Amino acid sequence: MSAAEETDVIVIGGGMAGAGAAFEISRSAKVVLLERESHCGYHTTGRSAASFTENYGNGVIRRIVLASRSFLTEPPAGFSDYPLLSKRGMITVARADQLELLAQDLEAAQALVPSIVAMTPAEAIQRVPVLRADYLAGAYIEPHSMDIDVNGLHQGFLRGARARGARIVTNAGVKVVDRQGGQWRVDTPAGTFLAPRIVNAAGAWGDEIAVMAGVRPVGLQPKRRTAFNIPAPAGVDISDWPLVHDVGAEFYFKPDAGQLFVSPADATLSPPMDAYAEDIDVAVGAERLERATTIEVQRVSRSWAGLRTFVADGSPVVGPDDEAPDFIWLVGQGGYGIKTSPALSRVCASLIAGGGMPDDVARQGVYLADLTPNRLRGAQSTRAAS
């Protein structure tokens, strides 16, 4: 049997969260990242809607996104060969029975993102001509919502981590986690690894990793989200359409490589698994799209699903476990893990290095008590997520 490999920090999970953490932590520590699949990003990271919007999620999420924009707009030199963000925009639409909700949503949105403005149904239809005039009663637009190059961001994190000396180990599903002589021992099919600290970035499997390590779970709830592609309407150039999002979170759609990306915005509880699209959810998405637009769904090109993992208050869980301080959580990003990854990666690295909340993240009004796991175990937060 080969000897265990020693390192400073073991990161479990090679999705966007783990890759970002490895990138930031490896600035000052030796890192080994363990990924259970044959390549990193196989699960939720590779199934994202690839949208950067500052107007989605609870108040904590939105502030973390604001703190992530500068990295995505101007990544470090050599991080990516192409821009990580590209122009898209997002229109939020409402039926007549949703107008009160739309007004409330718009007021809350403008408090953090003043560039969001109301638009008339006619203006929305001018931007997206397939919207039905007899469906649409109100709308507003987030003009600076963007598309994210998810693969470019993920690969940039991995490439940068390797350049700083991190080792990325695939086919390394965790079998055993225990403590030996003041260190964590992690057994995998790819070998055994020792480190004084672990970062649990295992996504939907995060509570399972915690149980292996003898750490209390935080109550992660994986929820399935379905998406599918359909051909663009014949003879229509959809390339400049914004993302269209229903204010009641019943559907959204956007251009995607010459086709339309559609989702029924489902959130079905699921065990941790390799999620797949259920026919009924695809059918629901198609019906909602047809009700709101003149599009008739005749063929689905491809369908898939991913797991968005939440805790009770909807905010991420980032930081040392209150009962096992060398076990660091980086989970519960919900459906916002791509666009929050730059800021949350830096928060995680700062806490491991003995620092506090990075100044630029703190300036957005994000508090450690909003993120650390003890808030989920009866501790009172100094500022509740809103």
Short mmCIF file of C-alpha atoms in Angstrom, two decimals:
data_model
loop_
_atom_site.label_atom_id
_atom_site.label_comp_id
_atom_site.label_asym_id
_atom_site.label_seq_id
_atom_site.Cartn_x
_atom_site.Cartn_y
_atom_site.Cartn_z
CA MET A 1 0.00 0.00 0.00
CA SER A 2 1.39 3.41 -0.96
CA ALA A 3 2.06 6.00 1.71
CA ALA A 4 -0.53 8.66 2.47
CA GLU A 5 0.01 11.99 0.75
CA GLU A 6 0.32 14.92 3.14
CA THR A 7 -0.86 18.43 2.35
CA ASP A 8 -2.04 21.58 4.16
CA VAL A 9 -5.67 21.59 3.01
CA ILE A 10 -7.86 18.92 1.42
CA VAL A 11 -10.72 20.31 -0.67
CA ILE A 12 -13.49 17.77 -1.26
CA GLY A 13 -15.43 18.48 -4.46
CA GLY A 14 -14.24 19.73 -7.85
CA GLY A 15 -17.27 21.78 -8.87
CA MET A 16 -17.21 25.56 -9.00
CA ALA A 17 -17.08 25.93 -5.21
CA GLY A 18 -14.18 23.52 -4.71
CA ALA A 19 -12.26 24.81 -7.73
CA GLY A 20 -12.62 28.42 -6.55
CA ALA A 21 -11.57 27.48 -3.03
CA ALA A 22 -8.49 25.61 -4.30
CA PHE A 23 -7.58 28.63 -6.45
CA GLU A 24 -7.72 31.08 -3.54
CA ILE A 25 -6.36 28.86 -0.76
CA SER A 26 -3.37 27.77 -2.88
CA ARG A 27 -2.05 31.34 -2.79
CA SER A 28 -0.62 30.56 0.64
CA ALA A 29 -1.10 26.84 1.36
CA LYS A 30 -0.52 23.46 -0.23
CA VAL A 31 -3.83 22.08 -1.55
CA VAL A 32 -5.12 18.73 -2.79
CA LEU A 33 -8.55 18.80 -4.43
CA LEU A 34 -10.46 15.49 -4.53
CA GLU A 35 -13.17 14.93 -7.16
CA ARG A 36 -15.28 11.76 -7.17
CA GLU A 37 -15.98 11.83 -10.94
CA SER A 38 -13.60 11.39 -13.87
CA HIS A 39 -13.59 15.14 -14.45
CA CYS A 40 -14.37 18.18 -12.34
CA GLY A 41 -17.70 19.97 -12.72
CA TYR A 42 -19.68 16.92 -13.84
CA HIS A 43 -22.74 17.59 -11.69
CA THR A 44 -24.38 20.98 -10.95
CA THR A 45 -21.55 23.19 -12.26
CA GLY A 46 -21.86 21.70 -15.73
CA ARG A 47 -25.65 22.16 -15.83
CA SER A 48 -25.99 25.85 -15.04
CA ALA A 49 -28.19 28.44 -16.73
CA ALA A 50 -25.00 30.54 -16.98
CA SER A 51 -26.68 33.78 -15.93
CA PHE A 52 -25.13 36.59 -13.91
CA THR A 53 -27.93 38.59 -12.37
CA GLU A 54 -27.72 40.72 -9.24
CA ASN A 55 -31.49 40.42 -8.79
CA TYR A 56 -31.96 36.77 -7.84
CA GLY A 57 -31.79 35.12 -4.44
CA ASN A 58 -32.20 36.49 -0.93
CA GLY A 59 -30.49 39.63 0.35
CA VAL A 60 -27.31 37.83 1.41
CA ILE A 61 -26.97 36.15 -1.99
CA ARG A 62 -27.48 39.42 -3.86
CA ARG A 63 -24.80 41.17 -1.81
CA ILE A 64 -22.34 38.34 -2.41
CA VAL A 65 -23.04 38.60 -6.14
CA LEU A 66 -22.32 42.33 -6.03
CA ALA A 67 -18.97 41.48 -4.40
CA SER A 68 -18.21 38.96 -7.17
CA ARG A 69 -18.82 41.22 -10.18
CA SER A 70 -15.38 42.88 -10.25
CA PHE A 71 -13.59 39.51 -10.49
CA LEU A 72 -15.87 38.35 -13.28
CA THR A 73 -15.53 41.65 -15.13
CA GLU A 74 -11.75 41.86 -14.76
CA PRO A 75 -10.29 38.45 -13.84
CA PRO A 76 -6.58 38.14 -13.03
CA ALA A 77 -4.13 38.27 -15.93
CA GLY A 78 -3.96 34.92 -17.71
CA PHE A 79 -7.05 33.57 -15.95
CA SER A 80 -9.10 33.18 -19.12
CA ASP A 81 -8.53 33.59 -22.85
CA TYR A 82 -11.94 35.20 -23.30
CA PRO A 83 -14.18 37.55 -21.27
CA LEU A 84 -16.11 35.74 -18.55
CA LEU A 85 -19.19 37.96 -18.93
CA SER A 86 -21.11 38.90 -22.07
CA LYS A 87 -24.09 41.16 -22.59
CA ARG A 88 -27.55 39.61 -22.15
CA GLY A 89 -29.96 41.58 -19.95
CA MET A 90 -32.94 40.09 -18.11
CA ILE A 91 -36.63 40.96 -18.31
CA THR A 92 -38.91 39.93 -15.46
CA VAL A 93 -42.50 39.53 -16.64
CA ALA A 94 -45.87 39.32 -14.91
CA ARG A 95 -49.46 38.39 -15.70
CA ALA A 96 -52.29 40.61 -14.46
CA ASP A 97 -52.68 38.50 -11.31
CA GLN A 98 -48.95 38.96 -10.56
CA LEU A 99 -48.76 42.78 -10.78
CA GLU A 100 -48.71 43.32 -7.02
CA LEU A 101 -45.85 40.83 -6.71
CA LEU A 102 -44.06 42.55 -9.58
CA ALA A 103 -44.29 45.94 -7.85
CA GLN A 104 -42.90 44.50 -4.60
CA ASP A 105 -40.14 42.69 -6.46
CA LEU A 106 -39.18 45.81 -8.41
CA GLU A 107 -38.94 47.92 -5.25
CA ALA A 108 -36.68 45.36 -3.57
CA ALA A 109 -34.57 44.99 -6.72
CA GLN A 110 -33.96 48.72 -7.14
CA ALA A 111 -32.74 49.01 -3.54
CA LEU A 112 -29.62 47.04 -4.49
CA VAL A 113 -29.47 47.50 -8.27
CA PRO A 114 -30.66 51.01 -9.19
CA SER A 115 -30.21 50.37 -12.92
CA ILE A 116 -33.27 48.07 -12.87
CA VAL A 117 -36.25 49.94 -14.32
CA ALA A 118 -39.88 49.25 -15.14
CA MET A 119 -40.90 48.76 -18.76
CA THR A 120 -44.26 48.62 -20.47
CA PRO A 121 -45.60 45.39 -21.95
CA ALA A 122 -45.14 46.92 -25.40
CA GLU A 123 -41.47 47.62 -24.68
CA ALA A 124 -40.96 44.04 -23.46
CA ILE A 125 -42.62 42.63 -26.56
CA GLN A 126 -40.43 44.84 -28.73
CA ARG A 127 -37.37 43.20 -27.15
CA VAL A 128 -38.84 39.66 -27.24
CA PRO A 129 -41.50 39.56 -29.99
CA VAL A 130 -42.79 36.09 -29.07
CA LEU A 131 -44.25 37.31 -25.76
CA ARG A 132 -48.05 37.28 -25.87
CA ALA A 133 -49.80 40.65 -25.49
CA ASP A 134 -52.77 38.91 -23.87
CA TYR A 135 -50.48 37.30 -21.27
CA LEU A 136 -48.11 40.12 -20.39
CA ALA A 137 -49.39 42.78 -17.99
CA GLY A 138 -46.16 44.22 -16.60
CA ALA A 139 -42.38 43.92 -16.73
CA TYR A 140 -39.08 45.36 -15.63
CA ILE A 141 -35.58 45.01 -17.01
CA GLU A 142 -32.15 44.45 -15.46
CA PRO A 143 -30.03 45.87 -18.30
CA HIS A 144 -26.67 44.80 -16.87
CA SER A 145 -27.52 41.15 -16.29
CA MET A 146 -24.97 39.08 -18.18
CA ASP A 147 -24.19 35.61 -19.46
CA ILE A 148 -21.34 33.83 -17.66
CA ASP A 149 -18.79 31.64 -19.40
CA VAL A 150 -19.19 28.90 -16.78
CA ASN A 151 -16.56 26.61 -18.28
CA GLY A 152 -14.12 29.49 -18.65
CA LEU A 153 -14.54 30.43 -14.99
CA HIS A 154 -14.30 26.85 -13.76
CA GLN A 155 -11.27 26.01 -15.86
CA GLY A 156 -9.64 29.30 -14.87
CA PHE A 157 -9.95 28.36 -11.22
CA LEU A 158 -8.56 24.87 -11.82
CA ARG A 159 -5.74 26.05 -14.07
CA GLY A 160 -4.81 28.82 -11.64
CA ALA A 161 -4.84 26.43 -8.68
CA ARG A 162 -2.52 24.03 -10.50
CA ALA A 163 -0.19 26.91 -11.38
CA ARG A 164 0.06 27.67 -7.66
CA GLY A 165 0.94 24.08 -6.86
CA ALA A 166 -2.44 22.56 -6.07
CA ARG A 167 -2.99 18.96 -7.08
CA ILE A 168 -6.32 17.98 -8.67
CA VAL A 169 -7.16 14.29 -8.16
CA THR A 170 -10.12 12.79 -10.06
CA ASN A 171 -11.82 9.42 -9.59
CA ALA A 172 -11.29 10.09 -5.90
CA GLY A 173 -14.67 9.54 -4.28
CA VAL A 174 -14.33 9.79 -0.51
CA LYS A 175 -14.74 6.45 1.28
CA VAL A 176 -13.53 7.24 4.80
CA VAL A 177 -12.84 10.45 6.74
CA ASP A 178 -11.39 10.28 10.22
CA ARG A 179 -8.95 11.99 12.58
CA GLN A 180 -5.45 10.65 13.16
CA GLY A 181 -2.88 12.42 15.27
CA GLY A 182 -4.38 15.85 14.85
CA GLN A 183 -4.88 15.43 11.12
CA TRP A 184 -7.77 14.47 8.87
CA ARG A 185 -7.28 11.23 6.99
CA VAL A 186 -9.28 10.84 3.78
CA ASP A 187 -9.34 7.48 2.01
CA THR A 188 -10.27 7.36 -1.70
CA PRO A 189 -9.77 4.92 -4.59
CA ALA A 190 -7.05 7.28 -5.79
CA GLY A 191 -5.10 7.13 -2.55
CA THR A 192 -5.06 8.30 1.05
CA PHE A 193 -4.55 11.95 1.95
CA LEU A 194 -3.64 13.67 5.22
CA ALA A 195 -4.13 17.33 6.14
CA PRO A 196 -4.83 19.40 9.24
CA ARG A 197 -7.85 21.02 7.52
CA ILE A 198 -10.65 19.93 5.20
CA VAL A 199 -12.87 22.11 3.01
CA ASN A 200 -16.21 20.42 2.41
CA ALA A 201 -17.27 21.65 -1.05
CA ALA A 202 -19.16 18.47 -1.92
CA GLY A 203 -22.40 20.16 -2.96
CA ALA A 204 -25.45 17.91 -2.53
CA TRP A 205 -23.22 15.34 -0.81
CA GLY A 206 -21.96 17.83 1.78
CA ASP A 207 -23.91 16.43 4.72
CA GLU A 208 -22.80 12.89 3.81
CA ILE A 209 -19.16 14.02 3.97
CA ALA A 210 -19.83 15.64 7.34
CA VAL A 211 -21.35 12.44 8.76
CA MET A 212 -18.28 10.48 7.59
CA ALA A 213 -16.12 13.00 9.46
CA GLY A 214 -18.20 12.80 12.63
CA VAL A 215 -19.46 16.37 12.12
CA ARG A 216 -23.11 17.33 12.58
CA PRO A 217 -24.92 17.97 9.28
CA VAL A 218 -26.29 21.44 8.51
CA GLY A 219 -29.53 20.24 6.93
CA LEU A 220 -28.72 20.43 3.23
CA GLN A 221 -31.72 20.04 0.93
CA PRO A 222 -30.87 19.19 -2.70
CA LYS A 223 -33.61 20.31 -5.11
CA ARG A 224 -33.85 19.25 -8.73
CA ARG A 225 -33.97 21.93 -11.43
CA THR A 226 -34.90 20.91 -14.99
CA ALA A 227 -33.84 22.55 -18.25
CA PHE A 228 -34.15 21.76 -21.93
CA ASN A 229 -33.28 23.16 -25.34
CA ILE A 230 -35.72 23.68 -28.20
CA PRO A 231 -35.04 25.00 -31.72
CA ALA A 232 -35.38 28.75 -32.16
CA PRO A 233 -38.52 29.96 -33.98
CA ALA A 234 -38.01 29.60 -37.73
CA GLY A 235 -36.61 32.68 -39.41
CA VAL A 236 -36.14 34.59 -36.15
CA ASP A 237 -32.81 35.96 -34.89
CA ILE A 238 -32.91 35.35 -31.15
CA SER A 239 -29.26 36.16 -30.43
CA ASP A 240 -29.96 39.55 -28.82
CA TRP A 241 -32.95 38.47 -26.75
CA PRO A 242 -32.56 38.96 -23.00
CA LEU A 243 -33.26 36.23 -20.53
CA VAL A 244 -37.00 36.28 -19.73
CA HIS A 245 -37.95 35.37 -16.17
CA ASP A 246 -41.40 35.01 -14.65
CA VAL A 247 -41.83 37.05 -11.45
CA GLY A 248 -43.50 34.08 -9.78
CA ALA A 249 -40.54 31.82 -10.60
CA GLU A 250 -42.66 29.61 -12.86
CA PHE A 251 -40.35 29.59 -15.90
CA TYR A 252 -37.46 31.31 -17.65
CA PHE A 253 -35.91 31.15 -21.10
CA LYS A 254 -32.94 32.60 -22.95
CA PRO A 255 -30.93 32.14 -26.16
CA ASP A 256 -28.40 29.33 -25.94
CA ALA A 257 -26.03 28.57 -28.83
CA GLY A 258 -28.66 29.23 -31.47
CA GLN A 259 -31.45 27.44 -29.59
CA LEU A 260 -33.68 28.40 -26.67
CA PHE A 261 -32.81 27.29 -23.15
CA VAL A 262 -36.04 26.77 -21.17
CA SER A 263 -36.70 25.84 -17.55
CA PRO A 264 -39.92 25.40 -15.55
CA ALA A 265 -37.96 26.68 -12.54
CA ASP A 266 -38.84 23.52 -10.61
CA ALA A 267 -37.43 22.84 -7.15
CA THR A 268 -38.20 19.20 -6.33
CA LEU A 269 -36.56 17.69 -3.24
CA SER A 270 -34.10 14.97 -4.19
CA PRO A 271 -31.49 12.78 -2.57
CA PRO A 272 -27.91 13.48 -3.64
CA MET A 273 -27.66 11.84 -7.06
CA ASP A 274 -26.76 12.24 -10.72
CA ALA A 275 -29.99 14.12 -11.48
CA TYR A 276 -31.87 13.70 -14.73
CA ALA A 277 -34.87 15.44 -16.31
CA GLU A 278 -38.29 13.94 -15.67
CA ASP A 279 -40.63 13.97 -18.67
CA ILE A 280 -43.39 15.62 -16.64
CA ASP A 281 -41.15 18.55 -15.70
CA VAL A 282 -40.15 19.08 -19.33
CA ALA A 283 -43.83 19.01 -20.29
CA VAL A 284 -44.67 21.57 -17.60
CA GLY A 285 -41.91 23.86 -18.86
CA ALA A 286 -43.13 23.55 -22.44
CA GLU A 287 -46.74 24.33 -21.39
CA ARG A 288 -45.69 27.42 -19.43
CA LEU A 289 -43.57 28.68 -22.33
CA GLU A 290 -46.44 28.21 -24.77
CA ARG A 291 -48.85 30.03 -22.42
CA ALA A 292 -46.57 33.07 -22.21
CA THR A 293 -45.34 33.16 -25.82
CA THR A 294 -46.39 32.33 -29.36
CA ILE A 295 -43.85 29.50 -29.50
CA GLU A 296 -45.20 26.00 -30.11
CA VAL A 297 -42.85 23.37 -28.70
CA GLN A 298 -42.71 20.61 -31.30
CA ARG A 299 -39.35 19.11 -30.47
CA VAL A 300 -37.02 19.07 -27.47
CA SER A 301 -33.40 18.91 -28.62
CA ARG A 302 -31.95 17.95 -25.24
CA SER A 303 -33.04 17.90 -21.62
CA TRP A 304 -31.14 17.65 -18.35
CA ALA A 305 -31.38 18.43 -14.64
CA GLY A 306 -29.11 19.52 -11.83
CA LEU A 307 -29.33 19.74 -8.05
CA ARG A 308 -29.48 23.13 -6.34
CA THR A 309 -28.67 22.61 -2.65
CA PHE A 310 -30.07 24.84 0.10
CA VAL A 311 -30.19 25.14 3.87
CA ALA A 312 -33.18 26.46 5.81
CA ASP A 313 -32.51 30.20 5.43
CA GLY A 314 -31.46 30.04 1.76
CA SER A 315 -27.97 31.47 2.31
CA PRO A 316 -24.66 29.67 1.72
CA VAL A 317 -22.80 27.90 4.51
CA VAL A 318 -19.18 29.05 4.60
CA GLY A 319 -16.69 28.76 7.39
CA PRO A 320 -15.29 26.54 10.17
CA ASP A 321 -17.64 24.17 11.90
CA ASP A 322 -18.35 25.46 15.40
CA GLU A 323 -17.70 22.02 16.89
CA ALA A 324 -14.82 20.96 14.58
CA PRO A 325 -12.98 24.15 13.56
CA ASP A 326 -10.62 22.34 11.16
CA PHE A 327 -13.64 21.18 9.12
CA ILE A 328 -14.55 24.12 6.86
CA TRP A 329 -17.94 24.24 5.13
CA LEU A 330 -18.43 25.62 1.61
CA VAL A 331 -21.90 24.39 0.65
CA GLY A 332 -25.53 25.45 0.30
CA GLN A 333 -25.03 27.85 -2.60
CA GLY A 334 -28.48 26.96 -3.98
CA GLY A 335 -28.79 27.98 -7.62
CA TYR A 336 -26.34 30.84 -7.19
CA GLY A 337 -23.00 29.06 -6.85
CA ILE A 338 -21.53 30.14 -10.18
CA LYS A 339 -22.04 33.87 -9.77
CA THR A 340 -21.13 33.89 -6.06
CA SER A 341 -18.00 31.75 -6.42
CA PRO A 342 -15.41 34.54 -6.69
CA ALA A 343 -16.46 36.19 -3.41
CA LEU A 344 -17.22 32.99 -1.49
CA SER A 345 -13.87 31.46 -2.53
CA ARG A 346 -12.09 34.47 -1.06
CA VAL A 347 -14.19 34.33 2.11
CA CYS A 348 -13.28 30.66 2.55
CA ALA A 349 -9.57 31.27 1.96
CA SER A 350 -9.51 34.25 4.33
CA LEU A 351 -11.12 32.26 7.14
CA ILE A 352 -8.66 29.40 6.66
CA ALA A 353 -5.78 31.86 6.83
CA GLY A 354 -7.08 33.22 10.13
CA GLY A 355 -8.55 36.41 8.71
CA GLY A 356 -12.10 37.69 8.68
CA MET A 357 -14.49 38.76 5.98
CA PRO A 358 -12.59 40.31 3.03
CA ASP A 359 -13.04 44.08 3.09
CA ASP A 360 -14.76 44.35 -0.28
CA VAL A 361 -17.30 41.68 0.67
CA ALA A 362 -17.92 43.31 4.05
CA ARG A 363 -18.55 46.64 2.32
CA GLN A 364 -21.50 45.03 0.54
CA GLY A 365 -23.09 44.30 3.92
CA VAL A 366 -22.24 40.60 4.18
CA TYR A 367 -21.53 39.44 7.75
CA LEU A 368 -19.74 36.29 8.89
CA ALA A 369 -22.81 35.47 10.97
CA ASP A 370 -24.81 35.32 7.73
CA LEU A 371 -22.61 32.50 6.44
CA THR A 372 -21.04 30.44 9.20
CA PRO A 373 -22.69 27.12 10.16
CA ASN A 374 -23.40 27.95 13.79
CA ARG A 375 -26.34 30.15 12.66
CA LEU A 376 -28.13 26.93 11.74
CA ARG A 377 -27.66 25.42 15.21
CA GLY A 378 -29.58 27.85 17.35
CA ALA A 379 -27.01 30.67 17.41
CA GLN A 380 -28.43 34.14 16.82
CA SER A 381 -27.08 35.98 13.79
CA THR A 382 -26.03 39.60 14.24
CA ARG A 383 -27.86 40.33 11.05
CA ALA A 384 -30.56 38.12 9.62
CA ALA A 385 -30.53 37.25 5.94
CA SER A 386 -33.20 39.24 4.16
#
